[in-house]
Coordinates of C-alpha atoms in Angstrom, one line a residue:
M1 CA -14.0 -10.4 25.2
H2 CA -12.0 -9.5 22.0
K3 CA -14.1 -6.4 21.4
T4 CA -13.6 -5.2 25.0
T5 CA -9.8 -5.8 24.8
L6 CA -9.6 -3.8 21.6
V7 CA -11.5 -0.9 23.0
V8 CA -9.4 -0.8 26.1
F9 CA -6.2 -0.9 24.0
T10 CA -7.4 1.9 21.7
L11 CA -8.3 4.1 24.6
A12 CA -5.0 3.5 26.2
A13 CA -3.2 4.4 23.0
I14 CA -5.1 7.7 22.8
V15 CA -4.5 8.6 26.5
L16 CA -0.8 7.6 26.5
A17 CA -0.1 8.7 22.9
Q18 CA 2.3 5.8 22.4
S19 CA 3.0 3.5 19.5
P20 CA 2.4 -0.2 20.2
P21 CA 5.2 -2.9 20.3
Y22 CA 6.9 -3.1 16.9
G23 CA 4.9 -0.1 15.7
Q24 CA 6.4 2.8 13.8
C25 CA 7.4 5.7 16.1
G26 CA 9.4 8.0 13.8
G27 CA 10.9 8.7 10.4
Q28 CA 10.7 11.3 7.6
G29 CA 7.0 12.2 7.1
W30 CA 5.8 10.3 10.1
T31 CA 2.9 12.0 11.8
G32 CA 1.9 9.5 14.4
D33 CA 3.1 8.8 18.0
T34 CA 6.8 9.1 18.7
T35 CA 7.0 7.3 22.0
C36 CA 6.6 3.7 23.0
S37 CA 4.9 1.7 25.8
S38 CA 6.8 0.8 28.9
G39 CA 9.7 -1.6 28.2
W40 CA 9.9 -0.6 24.5
A41 CA 12.2 2.0 23.0
C42 CA 11.8 4.0 19.8
T43 CA 14.8 2.6 17.9
Y44 CA 16.2 4.3 14.8
S45 CA 16.5 2.2 11.7
N46 CA 17.0 4.9 9.0
Q47 CA 15.7 8.3 8.1
Y48 CA 12.4 6.9 6.9
Y49 CA 11.6 4.5 9.8
S50 CA 12.0 4.1 13.5
Q51 CA 10.3 1.3 15.4
C52 CA 9.2 0.4 19.0
Q53 CA 11.5 -2.5 20.0
Q54 CA 12.1 -4.2 23.3
S55 CA 14.9 -2.7 25.4
S56 CA 15.6 -3.5 29.0
G57 CA 14.9 -0.5 31.2
A58 CA 14.2 1.7 28.1
S59 CA 11.5 4.3 28.1
G60 CA 9.9 5.7 24.9
S61 CA 11.9 8.3 23.2
S62 CA 11.6 10.2 20.0
A63 CA 13.5 9.0 16.9
P64 CA 16.2 10.9 15.1
Q65 CA 15.2 12.1 11.6
S66 CA 18.3 11.7 9.5
S67 CA 21.1 9.4 8.2
T68 CA 21.0 6.1 6.3
V69 CA 19.1 5.7 3.0
A70 CA 16.9 2.7 2.7
G71 CA 16.3 0.0 0.1
A72 CA 14.0 -1.3 -2.6
T73 CA 12.7 -4.7 -3.8
T74 CA 11.9 -6.7 -6.9
T75 CA 10.1 -9.8 -8.2
S76 CA 9.5 -11.9 -11.3
K77 CA 8.0 -15.1 -12.6
P78 CA 8.5 -17.7 -15.3
G79 CA 6.3 -17.3 -18.4
T80 CA 6.6 -13.6 -18.8
T81 CA 7.5 -12.3 -22.2
T82 CA 10.1 -9.7 -21.1
I83 CA 12.3 -11.6 -18.6
T84 CA 16.0 -10.9 -19.2
S85 CA 19.1 -12.0 -17.5
S86 CA 21.4 -9.5 -19.2
K87 CA 23.8 -7.5 -17.0
P88 CA 23.9 -3.7 -16.8
T89 CA 26.3 -2.2 -19.3
G90 CA 28.5 0.8 -19.3
T91 CA 30.8 1.8 -16.5
L92 CA 29.1 -0.1 -13.7
T93 CA 31.5 -1.7 -11.2
G94 CA 31.3 -4.0 -8.2
I95 CA 28.0 -5.6 -7.3
A96 CA 26.0 -3.3 -9.6
A97 CA 27.9 -4.8 -12.6
T98 CA 26.8 -8.3 -11.8
A99 CA 23.4 -7.8 -10.1
P100 CA 20.4 -9.5 -11.7
T101 CA 18.2 -7.4 -14.0
T102 CA 15.2 -9.7 -14.1
P103 CA 11.9 -7.7 -14.4
P104 CA 8.8 -8.4 -12.4
S105 CA 6.2 -11.0 -13.7
T106 CA 3.4 -9.9 -16.0
L107 CA 1.4 -12.9 -14.8
T108 CA 0.2 -11.0 -11.7
G109 CA 0.1 -7.4 -10.4
K110 CA -1.4 -5.8 -13.5
L111 CA -4.0 -4.0 -11.4
P112 CA -3.4 -2.6 -7.9
A113 CA -4.0 -5.2 -5.2
L114 CA -7.3 -5.4 -3.3
G115 CA -7.2 -7.2 0.0
W116 CA -6.4 -7.1 3.7
N117 CA -3.2 -7.0 5.8
S118 CA -2.9 -8.1 9.4
W119 CA -0.6 -5.4 10.7
N120 CA -2.9 -2.4 11.4
A121 CA -5.4 -4.7 13.0
Y122 CA -3.2 -6.9 15.2
G123 CA 0.5 -5.9 14.9
G124 CA 2.6 -9.0 15.9
N125 CA -0.3 -10.6 17.8
I126 CA -1.4 -12.8 14.9
N127 CA -2.4 -16.5 14.5
E128 CA -4.1 -18.8 12.1
A129 CA -7.6 -18.2 13.6
K130 CA -7.3 -14.4 13.0
I131 CA -6.1 -14.8 9.5
L132 CA -8.7 -17.4 8.6
A133 CA -11.4 -15.2 10.2
A134 CA -10.4 -12.3 7.9
A135 CA -10.7 -14.6 4.9
N136 CA -14.1 -15.8 6.0
Q137 CA -15.2 -12.2 6.5
F138 CA -14.3 -11.5 2.9
I139 CA -17.1 -13.9 2.1
S140 CA -19.7 -13.0 4.8
L141 CA -19.3 -9.2 4.4
G142 CA -19.4 -9.3 0.6
L143 CA -15.8 -8.1 0.1
K144 CA -14.9 -11.0 -2.1
D145 CA -17.9 -10.2 -4.4
A146 CA -16.6 -6.6 -4.5
G147 CA -13.2 -7.8 -5.8
Y148 CA -11.1 -8.2 -2.6
Q149 CA -8.9 -11.2 -2.9
Y150 CA -5.6 -11.0 -1.0
V151 CA -5.4 -12.1 2.7
N152 CA -1.9 -11.0 3.8
I153 CA 0.1 -12.0 6.8
D154 CA 2.5 -9.4 8.1
D155 CA 5.5 -9.6 10.5
C156 CA 5.8 -12.0 13.4
W157 CA 4.6 -15.3 11.8
A158 CA 8.0 -17.1 12.0
Q159 CA 10.2 -18.7 14.6
M160 CA 13.3 -16.7 15.5
G161 CA 15.7 -19.2 14.0
R162 CA 15.8 -20.9 10.6
N163 CA 15.8 -24.7 10.2
S164 CA 19.5 -25.6 10.9
T165 CA 19.5 -28.2 8.1
T166 CA 17.4 -26.7 5.3
Q167 CA 17.9 -23.0 6.3
R168 CA 14.2 -22.5 5.6
I169 CA 12.2 -20.0 7.7
V170 CA 10.0 -22.0 10.1
P171 CA 6.5 -20.9 10.9
D172 CA 5.6 -20.4 14.6
A173 CA 3.7 -23.7 15.3
T174 CA 1.9 -22.1 18.2
K175 CA 0.5 -19.4 16.1
F176 CA 0.1 -21.5 12.9
P177 CA -0.5 -25.1 13.9
N178 CA -1.2 -26.1 10.3
G179 CA 1.8 -24.2 9.0
I180 CA 1.5 -21.5 6.4
S181 CA 0.9 -24.1 3.7
G182 CA -2.1 -25.5 5.6
L183 CA -3.5 -22.0 6.0
A184 CA -2.9 -21.2 2.4
T185 CA -4.9 -24.3 1.4
Q186 CA -7.8 -23.1 3.5
I187 CA -7.7 -19.7 2.0
H188 CA -7.4 -21.0 -1.6
N189 CA -10.4 -23.2 -1.0
L190 CA -12.4 -20.0 -0.3
G191 CA -11.4 -18.7 -3.8
L192 CA -9.0 -16.2 -2.2
K193 CA -5.2 -15.6 -2.3
I194 CA -2.7 -15.4 0.5
G195 CA 0.2 -13.1 1.1
I196 CA 3.3 -13.3 3.3
Y197 CA 5.9 -10.9 4.7
S198 CA 9.7 -10.9 4.7
D199 CA 12.5 -8.4 4.7
A200 CA 15.4 -7.3 2.5
G201 CA 17.7 -7.2 5.5
T202 CA 19.1 -9.8 7.9
A203 CA 16.0 -9.6 10.1
T204 CA 12.5 -8.3 9.8
C205 CA 11.4 -5.2 11.6
A206 CA 10.3 -7.3 14.6
G207 CA 13.6 -9.3 14.6
F208 CA 12.5 -12.5 12.8
P209 CA 14.6 -14.0 10.0
G210 CA 15.1 -11.7 7.0
S211 CA 15.7 -12.9 3.5
L212 CA 18.9 -11.0 2.6
G213 CA 21.3 -13.7 1.4
H214 CA 18.6 -16.4 1.5
E215 CA 16.5 -15.2 -1.4
A216 CA 16.5 -18.4 -3.4
I217 CA 15.6 -20.5 -0.4
D218 CA 12.8 -18.2 0.7
A219 CA 11.4 -17.8 -2.7
A220 CA 11.2 -21.6 -3.1
T221 CA 9.7 -21.9 0.4
F222 CA 7.0 -19.3 -0.3
N223 CA 6.3 -21.0 -3.6
D224 CA 6.0 -24.4 -2.0
W225 CA 3.6 -23.0 0.6
G226 CA 1.3 -21.6 -2.1
I227 CA 2.0 -17.9 -1.5
D228 CA 0.5 -15.4 -3.9
Y229 CA 1.9 -12.0 -2.6
L230 CA 5.1 -10.9 -0.9
K231 CA 5.5 -7.8 1.1
Y232 CA 9.2 -7.2 1.4
D233 CA 10.3 -4.8 4.1
N234 CA 13.5 -2.8 4.6
C235 CA 14.7 -3.2 8.2
N236 CA 18.0 -4.4 9.7
V237 CA 20.2 -3.7 6.6
P238 CA 23.9 -4.4 7.1
S239 CA 26.2 -1.4 6.8
N240 CA 27.8 -2.8 3.7
W241 CA 24.4 -2.9 2.0
T242 CA 23.5 0.7 2.7
D243 CA 24.1 3.6 0.3
S244 CA 26.0 6.9 0.6
G245 CA 25.8 9.5 -2.1
T246 CA 24.5 9.2 -5.6
P247 CA 24.6 5.6 -7.1
Q248 CA 26.5 4.6 -10.2
G249 CA 25.2 6.2 -13.4
N250 CA 23.0 8.5 -11.3
D251 CA 20.4 5.7 -11.4
Y252 CA 19.0 4.4 -8.1
Y253 CA 18.2 1.1 -9.8
N254 CA 22.0 0.5 -9.3
S255 CA 22.0 1.4 -5.6
N256 CA 22.8 -1.2 -3.0
S257 CA 19.2 -0.8 -1.8
A258 CA 17.6 -1.6 -5.1
I259 CA 20.0 -4.5 -5.7
R260 CA 18.9 -6.1 -2.4
Y261 CA 15.4 -6.2 -3.9
R262 CA 16.5 -7.2 -7.4
Q263 CA 18.0 -10.3 -5.9
M264 CA 14.6 -11.4 -4.6
T265 CA 13.1 -10.5 -8.0
A266 CA 15.5 -12.9 -9.7
A267 CA 14.8 -15.6 -7.1
L268 CA 11.0 -15.3 -7.6
A269 CA 11.5 -15.7 -11.3
T270 CA 12.8 -19.2 -10.8
V271 CA 9.6 -20.5 -9.0
S272 CA 6.4 -21.7 -10.6
R273 CA 3.8 -19.5 -8.8
P274 CA 3.2 -15.9 -9.9
I275 CA 3.8 -13.9 -6.7
Q276 CA 2.8 -10.2 -6.6
F277 CA 5.8 -8.3 -5.2
E278 CA 5.4 -5.3 -2.9
L279 CA 8.6 -3.2 -2.3
C280 CA 8.1 -1.9 1.2
I281 CA 10.9 0.7 0.9
W282 CA 9.2 3.7 2.5
G283 CA 9.7 6.0 -0.4
A284 CA 13.5 5.8 -0.3
D285 CA 16.0 6.0 -3.1
N286 CA 13.5 7.5 -5.6
V287 CA 11.8 4.2 -5.8
W288 CA 9.0 5.6 -8.1
D289 CA 11.6 6.0 -10.8
W290 CA 12.7 2.4 -10.9
G291 CA 10.2 0.4 -8.9
A292 CA 8.4 -0.9 -12.0
R293 CA 11.6 -2.5 -13.2
V294 CA 11.7 -4.5 -9.9
G295 CA 8.3 -5.0 -8.5
H296 CA 4.5 -4.4 -8.9
S297 CA 4.1 -1.7 -6.2
W298 CA 6.3 0.3 -3.9
R299 CA 5.6 2.1 -0.7
M300 CA 5.8 5.9 -0.9
S301 CA 6.4 6.6 2.8
G302 CA 6.7 5.2 6.3
D303 CA 3.8 3.5 8.0
S304 CA 0.3 4.9 7.7
S305 CA -1.6 6.3 10.7
P306 CA -5.3 6.9 11.2
T307 CA -5.0 10.6 11.0
W308 CA -6.1 13.3 8.6
S309 CA -2.5 14.7 8.5
Y310 CA -1.2 11.3 7.2
I311 CA -3.9 11.1 4.5
T312 CA -3.1 14.6 3.2
S313 CA 0.6 14.2 3.4
I314 CA 0.7 10.9 1.5
I315 CA -1.6 12.2 -1.2
T316 CA 0.8 15.2 -1.6
T317 CA 3.7 12.8 -1.9
N318 CA 2.0 10.6 -4.4
V319 CA 0.8 13.4 -6.6
A320 CA 4.4 14.4 -7.4
H321 CA 5.0 10.9 -8.9
L322 CA 1.8 9.9 -10.7
S323 CA 3.6 9.5 -14.0
S324 CA 5.0 6.3 -12.6
V325 CA 1.5 4.7 -12.3
N326 CA 0.2 2.3 -14.9
F327 CA -0.5 -1.4 -15.3
W328 CA 2.0 -3.5 -13.2
A329 CA 3.2 -0.3 -11.6
H330 CA 1.5 1.2 -8.6
N331 CA 2.5 3.9 -6.1
D332 CA 1.6 2.4 -2.7
M333 CA 0.2 4.8 -0.1
D334 CA 0.2 2.0 2.5
M335 CA -2.6 0.1 4.2
M336 CA -6.1 1.4 4.8
E337 CA -6.9 2.9 8.2
I338 CA -10.7 2.8 7.8
G339 CA -12.1 1.4 11.1
N340 CA -9.1 2.7 13.1
G341 CA -8.5 5.8 15.2
A342 CA -10.8 8.8 15.2
L343 CA -11.2 9.5 11.5
T344 CA -14.6 11.1 10.7
I345 CA -16.7 9.3 8.1
Q346 CA -15.9 12.1 5.7
E347 CA -12.2 11.5 6.2
Q348 CA -12.6 7.8 5.7
R349 CA -14.5 8.5 2.4
T350 CA -11.5 10.6 1.3
H351 CA -9.1 8.0 2.4
F352 CA -10.8 5.3 0.3
A353 CA -11.6 7.5 -2.7
A354 CA -8.0 8.9 -3.0
W355 CA -6.5 5.4 -2.8
A356 CA -9.0 4.3 -5.5
F357 CA -8.5 7.2 -8.0
L358 CA -4.8 7.3 -7.5
K359 CA -4.7 3.5 -8.0
S360 CA -2.8 2.7 -4.9
P361 CA -3.1 -0.9 -3.6
I362 CA -6.0 -1.1 -1.2
L363 CA -5.3 -3.4 1.7
L364 CA -7.8 -3.1 4.5
G365 CA -6.1 -2.9 7.9
T366 CA -8.6 -3.4 10.7
D367 CA -10.6 -6.1 12.5
M368 CA -13.3 -6.3 9.8
S369 CA -15.9 -7.7 12.3
L370 CA -16.0 -4.2 13.8
L371 CA -16.7 -2.3 10.6
T372 CA -19.9 -0.4 10.6
T373 CA -22.5 -0.4 7.8
A374 CA -21.3 3.0 6.7
Q375 CA -17.6 1.9 6.6
L376 CA -18.5 -1.3 4.6
A377 CA -20.4 0.9 2.2
I378 CA -17.3 3.0 1.6
V379 CA -14.9 0.1 1.0
K380 CA -17.4 -1.8 -1.2
N381 CA -18.3 1.2 -3.4
A382 CA -18.7 -0.6 -6.7
E383 CA -18.0 2.5 -8.9
L384 CA -14.8 3.6 -7.2
L385 CA -13.6 0.1 -7.2
A386 CA -14.4 -0.2 -10.9
F387 CA -12.2 2.9 -11.6
H388 CA -9.4 1.4 -9.4
Q389 CA -9.6 -2.0 -11.2
D390 CA -10.2 -0.8 -14.8
A391 CA -8.5 -3.4 -17.0
T392 CA -8.3 -1.1 -20.0
I393 CA -6.9 2.1 -18.6
G394 CA -4.0 1.7 -16.1
T395 CA -3.2 5.4 -15.4
S396 CA -4.5 7.2 -12.3
A397 CA -6.6 10.4 -12.1
M398 CA -4.4 13.6 -12.2
P399 CA -4.8 17.1 -10.8
F400 CA -6.3 19.6 -13.1
N401 CA -7.2 23.3 -13.2
A402 CA -10.9 23.2 -12.5
F403 CA -11.6 26.9 -13.1
T404 CA -10.0 30.3 -13.7
S405 CA -8.0 31.6 -10.8
M406 CA -8.3 28.3 -8.9
P407 CA -6.4 28.6 -5.5
T408 CA -3.5 26.3 -4.9
T409 CA -3.8 23.8 -2.1
S410 CA -1.6 21.0 -0.7
P411 CA -2.6 18.4 -1.6
P412 CA -4.5 19.5 -4.8
E413 CA -8.3 19.3 -4.5
Y414 CA -9.3 18.6 -8.1
Y415 CA -8.6 15.5 -10.1
S416 CA -9.8 14.0 -13.4
G417 CA -9.2 10.6 -15.0
N418 CA -10.6 8.3 -17.6
S419 CA -12.1 4.9 -17.3
T420 CA -13.9 2.6 -19.8
K421 CA -17.1 4.3 -18.7
G422 CA -16.0 7.9 -19.4
V423 CA -14.4 10.9 -17.7
H424 CA -14.3 11.2 -14.0
V425 CA -13.9 14.2 -11.6
F426 CA -12.9 13.8 -8.0
I427 CA -12.9 16.8 -5.6
I428 CA -11.4 16.7 -2.1
N429 CA -12.3 19.5 0.4
T430 CA -9.0 19.9 2.3
S431 CA -10.4 22.6 4.5
S432 CA -11.8 22.0 8.0
A433 CA -15.2 23.5 7.2
T434 CA -17.9 22.8 4.6
A435 CA -17.0 24.6 1.4
T436 CA -18.4 25.1 -2.1
K437 CA -16.3 23.5 -4.8
Q438 CA -16.7 24.1 -8.6
F439 CA -15.3 23.2 -11.9
T440 CA -15.9 24.3 -15.5
F441 CA -16.8 21.4 -17.8
S442 CA -14.6 22.7 -20.7
N443 CA -11.6 22.6 -18.2
V444 CA -11.9 18.9 -17.5
P445 CA -9.3 16.9 -19.6
G446 CA -11.0 14.5 -21.9
L447 CA -14.3 16.4 -22.2
A448 CA -15.3 18.1 -25.5
K449 CA -15.3 21.8 -25.6
T450 CA -18.8 21.8 -27.0
G451 CA -22.0 19.9 -26.3
N452 CA -23.9 18.9 -23.2
F453 CA -23.1 16.6 -20.4
K454 CA -24.8 14.7 -17.6
V455 CA -23.3 14.1 -14.2
H456 CA -23.4 10.8 -12.3
D457 CA -22.7 10.6 -8.5
M458 CA -20.4 7.7 -8.0
W459 CA -21.0 7.5 -4.2
A460 CA -24.8 7.4 -4.5
G461 CA -24.8 5.5 -7.8
T462 CA -27.4 7.9 -9.3
D463 CA -27.5 10.6 -12.0
L464 CA -27.9 14.2 -11.0
S465 CA -30.9 16.0 -12.5
G466 CA -30.4 18.2 -15.6
T467 CA -27.7 18.6 -18.1
Y468 CA -24.7 21.0 -18.4
S469 CA -23.1 22.7 -21.4
A470 CA -19.4 22.7 -21.9
S471 CA -19.1 26.3 -21.0
S472 CA -21.1 26.0 -17.8
S473 CA -19.8 25.5 -14.2
F474 CA -20.8 22.8 -11.7
S475 CA -20.9 23.7 -8.0
I476 CA -21.3 21.5 -5.0
S477 CA -21.2 22.0 -1.2
V478 CA -18.6 19.5 0.2
A479 CA -18.3 18.7 3.9
A480 CA -15.0 19.2 5.7
H481 CA -12.4 16.7 4.6
D482 CA -14.9 14.9 2.4
T483 CA -14.5 13.8 -1.3
V484 CA -17.1 13.8 -4.0
A485 CA -16.8 11.6 -7.1
Y486 CA -18.5 12.0 -10.5
L487 CA -18.7 10.3 -13.8
I488 CA -19.4 12.7 -16.7
T489 CA -20.8 11.5 -20.0
N490 CA -22.4 13.1 -23.0
A491 CA -26.0 14.0 -22.5

């Protein structure tokens, strides 16, 4: 029955070209649907995000594309060696002069997260059974053995009102009869970790209680429940917390948006559990310039969609800010869409490979019981995951000039990066037809200008025949929208 319902919903979405309830329907860089199902209106939040919200008598409408700038988020834990409570110095005034400057914890978040998030699979239609099923699928599908560990709950898990006495957020008992703490215990007993969702505004994107002004209470609550990961969104920001113009000192770390997130970072620093902190700020306020001072990862854009145009646009955005990537600092290209929409298997390979070699968090976002053998092989590829999770080298692969007179594409097609195993080359065919791609070995950063090399196919897990001199070129026919991945070592 569940499979039938999902198929009908997917077909309906394709035919009607509408975003689901609480789904994104607009914003800067958004390439998905811009109208909503009957009874839901595309409601503007800020220039980066518009969402389908209930509206009596409203019909779907496109969202405006300009206005308010959004915010950022931050986290920290006890036991870190770099925690500081000193205040900004210089000419800062107002709230920026007294805002906490606590850095994120170094007890978690060194490597980009590997896990699953409920939103792309279920939206707001979540419950304990679905979350626990995902956790058990980590085991049965071999994802835990491949390194996946976070099972993350997104929006719509709470009651609409806080507890009137304690002011704590209250889980929806119908959806979560054992509470979040009971679910966390079950997930921890599987050797996995659990994530939760909140918002740096007065309410979440779906209208449930946000954490702005309740940071200490909510951090303590999440700690008591056994939470390991916090996704912190950016909806429903009061006007006095928005920004206009350049922030003090020309540093967006001092913007109102960043300070909203810094307040949660400081609150998380007072609890006992290391909680990985995701700043779901949609690429606003130059977050890549200051995100590492506040959290472990930061969203680069609005919500993902299962389209080739989204994949190429977010890679293009990320490539401009790869200098921000290192241990405890990850540009987040949003949740995976493998298993969703009409992406070809080649596009899904590129989707996964790019997230891996650019070291974005990888959070699967589908009903994993529906993944095919081919899709599972993609998301469990041991060699791409090893590059992504390398504990010695924290930087991502970078674009490089593969050969003389190489054409310019957007996004770039050729990337190289180092791991503990050697030098890697990744090539994306951005064109809509099969194309021959090539690179000269002496052009690959990190390779010697003399000597001979052997090439290993990271997808197949096998060495290619023969050896190559530094001055020689390597050519390969790459299918439309596909990505090839190689490890190159001395022969």
